[in-house]
Coordinates of C-alpha atoms in Angstrom, one line a residue:
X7 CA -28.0 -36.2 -15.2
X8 CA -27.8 -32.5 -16.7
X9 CA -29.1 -32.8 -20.6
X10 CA -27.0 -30.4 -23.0
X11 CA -29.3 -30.9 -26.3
X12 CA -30.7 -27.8 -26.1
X13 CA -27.3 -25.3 -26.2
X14 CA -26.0 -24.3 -29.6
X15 CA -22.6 -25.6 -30.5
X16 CA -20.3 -23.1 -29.4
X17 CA -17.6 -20.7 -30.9
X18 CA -14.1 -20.8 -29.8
X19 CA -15.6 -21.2 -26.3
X20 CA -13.5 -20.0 -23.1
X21 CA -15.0 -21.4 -19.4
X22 CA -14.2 -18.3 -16.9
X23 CA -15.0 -19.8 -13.2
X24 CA -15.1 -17.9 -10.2
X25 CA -16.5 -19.2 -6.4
X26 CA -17.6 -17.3 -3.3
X27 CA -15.6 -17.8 -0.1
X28 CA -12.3 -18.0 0.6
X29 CA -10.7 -17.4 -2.9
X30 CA -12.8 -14.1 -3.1
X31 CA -11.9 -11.3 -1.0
X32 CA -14.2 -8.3 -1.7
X33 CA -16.5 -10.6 -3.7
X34 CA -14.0 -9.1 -6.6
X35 CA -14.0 -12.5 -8.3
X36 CA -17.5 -13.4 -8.2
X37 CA -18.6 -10.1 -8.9
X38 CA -16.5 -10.1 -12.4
X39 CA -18.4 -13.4 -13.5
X40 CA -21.5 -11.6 -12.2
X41 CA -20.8 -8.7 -14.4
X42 CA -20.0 -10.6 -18.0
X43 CA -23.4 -12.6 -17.1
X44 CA -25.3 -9.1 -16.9
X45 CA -23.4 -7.5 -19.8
X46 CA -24.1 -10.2 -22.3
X47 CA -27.0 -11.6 -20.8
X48 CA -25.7 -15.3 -20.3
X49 CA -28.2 -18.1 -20.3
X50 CA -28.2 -20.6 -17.7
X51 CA -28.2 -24.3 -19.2
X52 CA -27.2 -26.1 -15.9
X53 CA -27.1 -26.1 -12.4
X54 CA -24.5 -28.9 -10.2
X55 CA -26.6 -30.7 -7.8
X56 CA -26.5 -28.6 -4.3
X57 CA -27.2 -31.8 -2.4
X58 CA -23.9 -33.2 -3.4
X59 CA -21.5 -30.7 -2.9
X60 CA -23.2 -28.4 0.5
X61 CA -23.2 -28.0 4.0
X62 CA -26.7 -26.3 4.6
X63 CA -25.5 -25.6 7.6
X64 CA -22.6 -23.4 6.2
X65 CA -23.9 -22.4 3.2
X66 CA -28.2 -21.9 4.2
X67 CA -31.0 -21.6 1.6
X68 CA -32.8 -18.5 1.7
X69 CA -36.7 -18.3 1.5
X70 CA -38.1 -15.3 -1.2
X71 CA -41.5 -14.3 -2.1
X72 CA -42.8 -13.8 -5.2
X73 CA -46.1 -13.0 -5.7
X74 CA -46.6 -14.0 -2.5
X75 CA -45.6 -17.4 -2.8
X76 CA -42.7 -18.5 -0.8
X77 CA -39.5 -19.6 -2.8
X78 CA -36.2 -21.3 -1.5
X79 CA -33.3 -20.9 -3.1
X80 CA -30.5 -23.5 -3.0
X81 CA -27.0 -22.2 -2.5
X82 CA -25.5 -24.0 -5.7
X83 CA -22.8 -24.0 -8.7
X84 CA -24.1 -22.8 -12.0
X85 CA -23.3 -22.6 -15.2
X86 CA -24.6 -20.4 -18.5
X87 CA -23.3 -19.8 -21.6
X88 CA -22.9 -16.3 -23.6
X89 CA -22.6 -15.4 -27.3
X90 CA -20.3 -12.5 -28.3
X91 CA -21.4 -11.6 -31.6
X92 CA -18.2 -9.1 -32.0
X93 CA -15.3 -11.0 -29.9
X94 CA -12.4 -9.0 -31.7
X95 CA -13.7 -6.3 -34.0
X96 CA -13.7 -8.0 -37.2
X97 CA -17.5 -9.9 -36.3
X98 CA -16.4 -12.9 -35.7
X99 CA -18.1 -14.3 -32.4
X100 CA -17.0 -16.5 -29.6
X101 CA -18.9 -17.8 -26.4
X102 CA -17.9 -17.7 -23.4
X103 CA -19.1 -20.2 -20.3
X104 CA -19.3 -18.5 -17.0
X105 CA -18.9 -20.6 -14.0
X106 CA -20.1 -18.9 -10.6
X107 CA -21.3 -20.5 -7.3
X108 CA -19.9 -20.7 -3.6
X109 CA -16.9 -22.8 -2.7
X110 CA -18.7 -26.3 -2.2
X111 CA -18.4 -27.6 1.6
X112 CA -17.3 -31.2 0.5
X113 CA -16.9 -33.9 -2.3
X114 CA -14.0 -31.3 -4.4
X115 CA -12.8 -34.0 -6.0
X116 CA -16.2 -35.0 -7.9
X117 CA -17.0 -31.2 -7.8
X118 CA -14.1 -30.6 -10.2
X119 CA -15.3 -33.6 -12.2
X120 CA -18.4 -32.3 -13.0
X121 CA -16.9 -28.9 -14.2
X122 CA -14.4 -30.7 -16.3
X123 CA -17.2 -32.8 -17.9
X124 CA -18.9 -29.9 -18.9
X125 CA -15.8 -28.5 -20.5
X126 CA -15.0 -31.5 -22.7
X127 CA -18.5 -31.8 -23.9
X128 CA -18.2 -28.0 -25.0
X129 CA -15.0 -27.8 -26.4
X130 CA -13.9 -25.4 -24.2
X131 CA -10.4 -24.2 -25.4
X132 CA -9.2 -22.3 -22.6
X133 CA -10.1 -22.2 -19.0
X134 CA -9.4 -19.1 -16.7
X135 CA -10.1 -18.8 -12.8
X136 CA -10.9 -15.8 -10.9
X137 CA -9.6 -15.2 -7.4
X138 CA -9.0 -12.2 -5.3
X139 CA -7.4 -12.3 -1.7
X140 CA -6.1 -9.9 1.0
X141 CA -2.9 -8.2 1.0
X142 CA -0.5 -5.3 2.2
X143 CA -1.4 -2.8 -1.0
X144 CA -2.7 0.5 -0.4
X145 CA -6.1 1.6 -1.7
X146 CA -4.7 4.8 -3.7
X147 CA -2.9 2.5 -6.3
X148 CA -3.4 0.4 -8.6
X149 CA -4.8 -3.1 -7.9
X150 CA -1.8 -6.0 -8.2
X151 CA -3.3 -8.6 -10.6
X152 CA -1.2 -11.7 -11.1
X153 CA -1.7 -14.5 -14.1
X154 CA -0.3 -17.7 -13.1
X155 CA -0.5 -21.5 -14.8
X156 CA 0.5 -24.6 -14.1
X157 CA 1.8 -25.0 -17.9
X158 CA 5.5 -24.1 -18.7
X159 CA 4.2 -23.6 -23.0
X160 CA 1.0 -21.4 -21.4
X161 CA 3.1 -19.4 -19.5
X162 CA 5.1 -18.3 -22.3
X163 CA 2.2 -17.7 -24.5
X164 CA 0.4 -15.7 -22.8
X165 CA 2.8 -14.1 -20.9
X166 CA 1.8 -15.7 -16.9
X167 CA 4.2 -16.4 -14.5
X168 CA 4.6 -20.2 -13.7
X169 CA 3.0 -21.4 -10.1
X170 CA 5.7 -22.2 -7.6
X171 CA 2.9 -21.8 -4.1
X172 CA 3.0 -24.4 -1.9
X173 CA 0.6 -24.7 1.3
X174 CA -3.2 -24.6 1.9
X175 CA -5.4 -24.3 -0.9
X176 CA -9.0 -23.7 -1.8
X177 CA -11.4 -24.3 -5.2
X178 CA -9.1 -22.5 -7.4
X179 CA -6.0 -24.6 -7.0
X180 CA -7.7 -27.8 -6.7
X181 CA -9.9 -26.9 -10.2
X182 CA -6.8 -25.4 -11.7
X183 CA -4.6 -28.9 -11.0
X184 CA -8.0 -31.0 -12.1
X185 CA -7.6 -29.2 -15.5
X186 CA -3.8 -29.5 -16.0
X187 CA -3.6 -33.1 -15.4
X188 CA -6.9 -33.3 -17.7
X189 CA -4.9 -31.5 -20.4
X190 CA -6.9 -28.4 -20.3
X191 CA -4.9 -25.1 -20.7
X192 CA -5.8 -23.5 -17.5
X193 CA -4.8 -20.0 -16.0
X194 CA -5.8 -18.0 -13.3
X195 CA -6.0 -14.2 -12.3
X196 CA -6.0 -13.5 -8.4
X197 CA -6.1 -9.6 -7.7
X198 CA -4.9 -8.4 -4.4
X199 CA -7.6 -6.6 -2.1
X200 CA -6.2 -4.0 0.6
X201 CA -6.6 -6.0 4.3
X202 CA -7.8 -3.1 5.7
X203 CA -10.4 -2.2 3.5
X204 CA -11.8 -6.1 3.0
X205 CA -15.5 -5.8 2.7
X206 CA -17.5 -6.2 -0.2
X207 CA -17.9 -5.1 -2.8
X208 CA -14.9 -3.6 -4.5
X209 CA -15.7 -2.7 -7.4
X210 CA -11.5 -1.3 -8.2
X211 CA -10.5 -4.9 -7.9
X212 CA -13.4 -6.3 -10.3
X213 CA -12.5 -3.8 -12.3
X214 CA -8.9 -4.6 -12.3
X215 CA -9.8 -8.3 -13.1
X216 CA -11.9 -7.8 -15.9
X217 CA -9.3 -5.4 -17.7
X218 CA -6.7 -8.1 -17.1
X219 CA -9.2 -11.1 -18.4
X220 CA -9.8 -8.7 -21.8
X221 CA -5.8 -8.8 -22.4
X222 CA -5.7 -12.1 -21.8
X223 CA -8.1 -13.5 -23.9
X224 CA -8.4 -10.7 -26.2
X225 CA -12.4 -9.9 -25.9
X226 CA -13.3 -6.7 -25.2
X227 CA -15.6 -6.9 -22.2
X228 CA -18.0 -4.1 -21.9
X229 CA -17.2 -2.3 -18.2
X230 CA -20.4 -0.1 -18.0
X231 CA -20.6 2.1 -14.9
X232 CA -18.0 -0.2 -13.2
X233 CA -15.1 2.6 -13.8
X234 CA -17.4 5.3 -12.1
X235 CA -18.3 2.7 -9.1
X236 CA -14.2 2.3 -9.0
X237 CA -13.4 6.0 -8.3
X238 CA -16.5 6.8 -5.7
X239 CA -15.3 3.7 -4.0
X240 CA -11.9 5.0 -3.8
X241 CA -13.3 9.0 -2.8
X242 CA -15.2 6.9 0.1
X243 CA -12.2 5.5 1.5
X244 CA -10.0 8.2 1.4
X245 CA -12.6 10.1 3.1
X246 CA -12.2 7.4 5.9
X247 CA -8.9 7.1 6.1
X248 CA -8.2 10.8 6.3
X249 CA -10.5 10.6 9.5
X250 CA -8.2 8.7 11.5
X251 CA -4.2 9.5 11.5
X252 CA -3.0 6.2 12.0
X253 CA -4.6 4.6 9.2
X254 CA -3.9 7.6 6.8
X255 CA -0.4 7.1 8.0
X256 CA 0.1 3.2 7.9
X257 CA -1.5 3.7 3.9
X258 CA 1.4 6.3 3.3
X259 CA 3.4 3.4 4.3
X260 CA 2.0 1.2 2.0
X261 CA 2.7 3.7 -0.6
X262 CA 5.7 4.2 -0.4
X263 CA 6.6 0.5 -0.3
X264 CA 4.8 -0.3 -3.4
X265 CA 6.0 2.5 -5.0
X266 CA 9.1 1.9 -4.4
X267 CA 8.8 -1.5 -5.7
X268 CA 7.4 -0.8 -9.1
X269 CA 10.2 1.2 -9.9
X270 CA 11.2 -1.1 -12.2
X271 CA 7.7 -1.8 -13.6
X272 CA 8.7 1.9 -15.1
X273 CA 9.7 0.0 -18.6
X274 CA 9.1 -0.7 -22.1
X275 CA 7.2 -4.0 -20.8
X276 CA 4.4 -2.0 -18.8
X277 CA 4.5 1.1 -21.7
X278 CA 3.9 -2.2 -24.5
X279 CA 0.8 -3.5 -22.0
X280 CA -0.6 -0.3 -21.8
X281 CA -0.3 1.2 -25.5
X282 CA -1.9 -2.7 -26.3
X283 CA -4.9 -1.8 -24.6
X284 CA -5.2 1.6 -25.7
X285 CA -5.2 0.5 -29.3
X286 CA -7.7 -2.2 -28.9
X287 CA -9.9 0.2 -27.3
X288 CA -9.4 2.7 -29.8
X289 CA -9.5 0.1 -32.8
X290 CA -12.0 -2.6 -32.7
X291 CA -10.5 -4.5 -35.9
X292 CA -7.1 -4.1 -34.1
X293 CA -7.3 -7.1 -32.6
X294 CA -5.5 -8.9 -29.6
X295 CA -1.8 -8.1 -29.3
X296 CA -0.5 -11.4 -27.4
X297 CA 3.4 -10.6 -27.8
X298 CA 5.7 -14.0 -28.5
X299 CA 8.4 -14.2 -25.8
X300 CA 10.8 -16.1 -28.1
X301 CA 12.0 -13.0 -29.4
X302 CA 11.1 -9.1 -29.8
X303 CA 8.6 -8.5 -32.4
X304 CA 6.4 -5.2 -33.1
X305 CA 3.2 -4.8 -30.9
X306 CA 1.2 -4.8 -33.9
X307 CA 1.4 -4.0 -37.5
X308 CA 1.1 -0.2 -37.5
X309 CA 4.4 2.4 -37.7
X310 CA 5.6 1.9 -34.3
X311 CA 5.1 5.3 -32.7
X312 CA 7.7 8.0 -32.2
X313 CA 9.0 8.7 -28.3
X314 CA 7.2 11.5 -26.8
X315 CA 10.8 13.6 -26.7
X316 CA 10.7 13.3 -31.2
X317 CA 6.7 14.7 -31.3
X318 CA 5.9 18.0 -32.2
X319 CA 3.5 18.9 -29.6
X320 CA 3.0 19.2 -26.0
X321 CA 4.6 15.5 -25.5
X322 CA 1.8 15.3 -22.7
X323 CA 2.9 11.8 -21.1
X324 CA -0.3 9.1 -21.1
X325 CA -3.1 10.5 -19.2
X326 CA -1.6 11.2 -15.8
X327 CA -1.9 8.7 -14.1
X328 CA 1.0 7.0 -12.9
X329 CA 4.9 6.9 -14.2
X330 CA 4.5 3.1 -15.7
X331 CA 1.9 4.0 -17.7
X332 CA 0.4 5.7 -21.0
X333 CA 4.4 7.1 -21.4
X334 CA 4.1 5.6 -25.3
X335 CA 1.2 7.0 -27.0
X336 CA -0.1 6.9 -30.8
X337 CA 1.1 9.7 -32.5
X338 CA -2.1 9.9 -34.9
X339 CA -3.7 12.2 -31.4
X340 CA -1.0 15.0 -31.2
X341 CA -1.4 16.1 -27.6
X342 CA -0.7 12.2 -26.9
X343 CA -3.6 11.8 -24.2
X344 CA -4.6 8.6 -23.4
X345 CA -8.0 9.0 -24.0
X346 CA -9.9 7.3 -20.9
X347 CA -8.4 3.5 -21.5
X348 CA -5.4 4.1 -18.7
X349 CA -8.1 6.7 -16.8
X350 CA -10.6 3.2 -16.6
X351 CA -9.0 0.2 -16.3
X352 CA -7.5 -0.5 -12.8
X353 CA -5.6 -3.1 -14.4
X354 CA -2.5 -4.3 -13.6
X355 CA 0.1 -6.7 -15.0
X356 CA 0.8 -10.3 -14.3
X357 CA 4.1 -10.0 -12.6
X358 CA 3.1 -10.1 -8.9
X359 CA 5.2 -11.7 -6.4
X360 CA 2.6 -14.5 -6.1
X361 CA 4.2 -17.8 -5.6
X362 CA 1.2 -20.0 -6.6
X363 CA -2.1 -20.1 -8.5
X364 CA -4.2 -20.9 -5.3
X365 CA -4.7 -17.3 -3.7
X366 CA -5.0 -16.9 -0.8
X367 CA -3.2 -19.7 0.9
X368 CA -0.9 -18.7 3.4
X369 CA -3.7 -19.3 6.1
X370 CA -1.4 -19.1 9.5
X371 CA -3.5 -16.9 11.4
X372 CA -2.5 -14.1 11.1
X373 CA -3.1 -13.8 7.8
X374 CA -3.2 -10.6 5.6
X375 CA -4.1 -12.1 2.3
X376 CA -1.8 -14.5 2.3
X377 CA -1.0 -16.6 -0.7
X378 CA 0.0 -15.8 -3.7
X379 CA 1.5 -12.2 -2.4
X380 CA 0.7 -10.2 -5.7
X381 CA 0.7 -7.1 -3.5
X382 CA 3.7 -5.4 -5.1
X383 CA 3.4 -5.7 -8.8
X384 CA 1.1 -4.1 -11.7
X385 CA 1.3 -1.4 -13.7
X386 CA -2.5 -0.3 -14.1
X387 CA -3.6 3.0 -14.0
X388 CA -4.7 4.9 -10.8
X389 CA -7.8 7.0 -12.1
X390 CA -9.9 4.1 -11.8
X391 CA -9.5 3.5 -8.3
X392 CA -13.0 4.4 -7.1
X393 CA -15.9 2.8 -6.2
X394 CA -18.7 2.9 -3.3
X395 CA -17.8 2.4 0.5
X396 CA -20.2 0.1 2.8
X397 CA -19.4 3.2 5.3
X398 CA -17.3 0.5 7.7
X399 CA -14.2 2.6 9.4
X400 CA -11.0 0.7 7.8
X401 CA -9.0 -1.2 10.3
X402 CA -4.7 -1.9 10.5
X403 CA -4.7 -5.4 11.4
X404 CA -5.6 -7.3 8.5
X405 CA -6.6 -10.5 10.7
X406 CA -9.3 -11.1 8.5
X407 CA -9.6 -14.6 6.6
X408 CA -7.4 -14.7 4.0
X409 CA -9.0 -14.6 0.8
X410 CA -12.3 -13.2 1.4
X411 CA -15.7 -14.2 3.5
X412 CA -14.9 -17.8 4.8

């Protein structure tokens, strides 16, 4: 029995989970959690038992030294708890709970159990999975990230698309249906990792996740030198790609489908998104700006901004990054530049083609990041797509696992 006496109550808390393995191509997902832990320093109050929920076989210990003496580290679930003194600008706080460990070999069903304990006995408000798997989007643009629930009234508050997947599953879908049928409000984000490009890390899609978590629950997450990481990783794989034909080829391909898809991303919906997150970047006390579906209302309480055709000015549109983005900008800057939230996000919106809140699911063997296909959708920006290459040649045939490592 894991003892909780010695945590603080929390604020407002919010449980974001993310597991190695299959639901985490590029380690995207587990690398976000990894990343809020670092930022704010989270504090581990409890570890899940790795003798109940491992195959040591699958998932080995490894053997450290410290000092000379020898260590072993269990592979394991854990969970630690974060105070954010200045969650929306105005100082009030809120905690967060991250969740990270590797997909558990067995027992799911009393895995999720032991999550959901936790949650109740914390008050956790909101819960929000992280997944990333493999599919057909090209490198150069943004990363697809899709929001889905389980909840018909969640989906329409916070603007996620309703889960309609159906086939195999892994951590994320089971946790996700554990906490719906538990009554907790439960989303998750799954960003789409190119096949041919699948090893970790990938710091564009962690990238993408964490922008796309910070509009969803309306904290702004520190992203330190994760936007720099973004673009070298994307400089080392067009350097790759432009070293073989076919590949530099097959990912013009890819561009041109996908950009012929978003053409109808290129709309007031994806400007609103993106002018959100600009001002919330820009204004601390600005606050979240979670839009109600039921009807059209301002994006916040501010003169809404003039089109870029009425301004006096140059009229420069966003930042330059890509035509569904920064194309509505505040008129208080005059040359209307978007000044570096489009250039460092790598976030895109929720309304992927994904069919399901489980990822990576589509597992028929000859899967390219099968799943929730959120390959075609997003309107993030494309000057954050960078980050550092493990110097592996990029392959066509996407064959890998779907969803990440196995």
């Amino acid at each position: 029995m894991i003892e909780l006496e010695g945590l603080p109550e929390l604020v407002d808390p919010v449980m974001i989970c993310a597991f190695e393995g299959w639901n985490d191509a590029g380690d995207a997902a587990s690398s976000a959690v990894g990343h809020l832990d670092r930022e704010w320093k989270g504090e581990v109050f409890a570890s899940l038992d790795a003798e109940d929920y491992y195959d040591f076989q699958v998932n080995r210990p490894t053997v450290t030294l410290h000092g000379g003496v020898r260590k072993v580290t269990w592979p394991t679930t854990q969970l630690s708890a974060v105070r954010i003194a200045d969650a929306d600008g105005k100082g009030n706080p809120r905690d967060l709970v991250l969740v990270r460990g590797i997909e558990p070999s067995m027992r799911w069903r009393s895995f999720c159990n032991e999550i959901l304990g936790f949650a109740h006995e914390l008050g956790v408000e909101l819960v929000v999975l992280l997944g990333a798997l493999l599919g057909d989007t090209p490198h150069t643009r943004p990363v697809p990230v899709t929001g889905v629930t389980s909840d018909p009234e969640l989906a329409v508050s916070m603007d996620l698309e309703e889960t309609r997947y159906e086939g195999p599953t892994g951590i994320v879908g089971i946790l996700q249906e554990a906490c719906t049928h538990a009554g907790v409000p439960t989303a998750s984000l799954w960003a789409a990792v190119p096949h041919y490009v699948s090893q970790p890390p990938n710091p564009k899609a962690t990238l993408a996740l964490l922008n796309r978590l910070d509009d969803l629950i309306g904290v702004r997450i520190p992203l330190g030198e994760l936007p720099e990481d973004a673009r070298a990783w994307q400089v080392g794989v067009d350097q790759l790609a432009a070293e073989d034909s076919e590949v530099a080829e097959y990912v013009q391909t890819l561009e041109e489908a996908r950009d012929t898809a978003e053409l109808p991303e290129a709309s007031g919906e994806a400007i609103a998104r993106e002018f959100e997150r600009y001002l919330r970047r820009r204004d601390p006390g600005a606050g979240p700006y979670l839009r109600d579906l039921s009807g059209p209302q301002p994006l916040t309480d501010r003169e809404e901004p003039r089109a870029p055709q009425e301004r006096d000015g140059d009229g420069e549109d966003g930042g330059g990054t890509d035509e569904a983005e920064g194309a509505a900008e505040p008129e208080e800057d005059g040359a209307g530049q978007d000044s570096g939230t489009a250039e460092d996000d790598g976030d895109t919106g929720d309304s992927g083609a994904a069919e399901g809140s489980d990822g990576p699911e589509d597992s028929d063997g000859s899967d390219r990041g099968a799943g929730e296909d959120a390959s075609d959708d997003g309107d993030a920006d494309t000057d954050a797509d960078a980050g550092s290459d493990d110097g592996k040649r990029p392959g066509r045939d996407g064959e890998g696992e779907a969803g990440g490592k196995d």
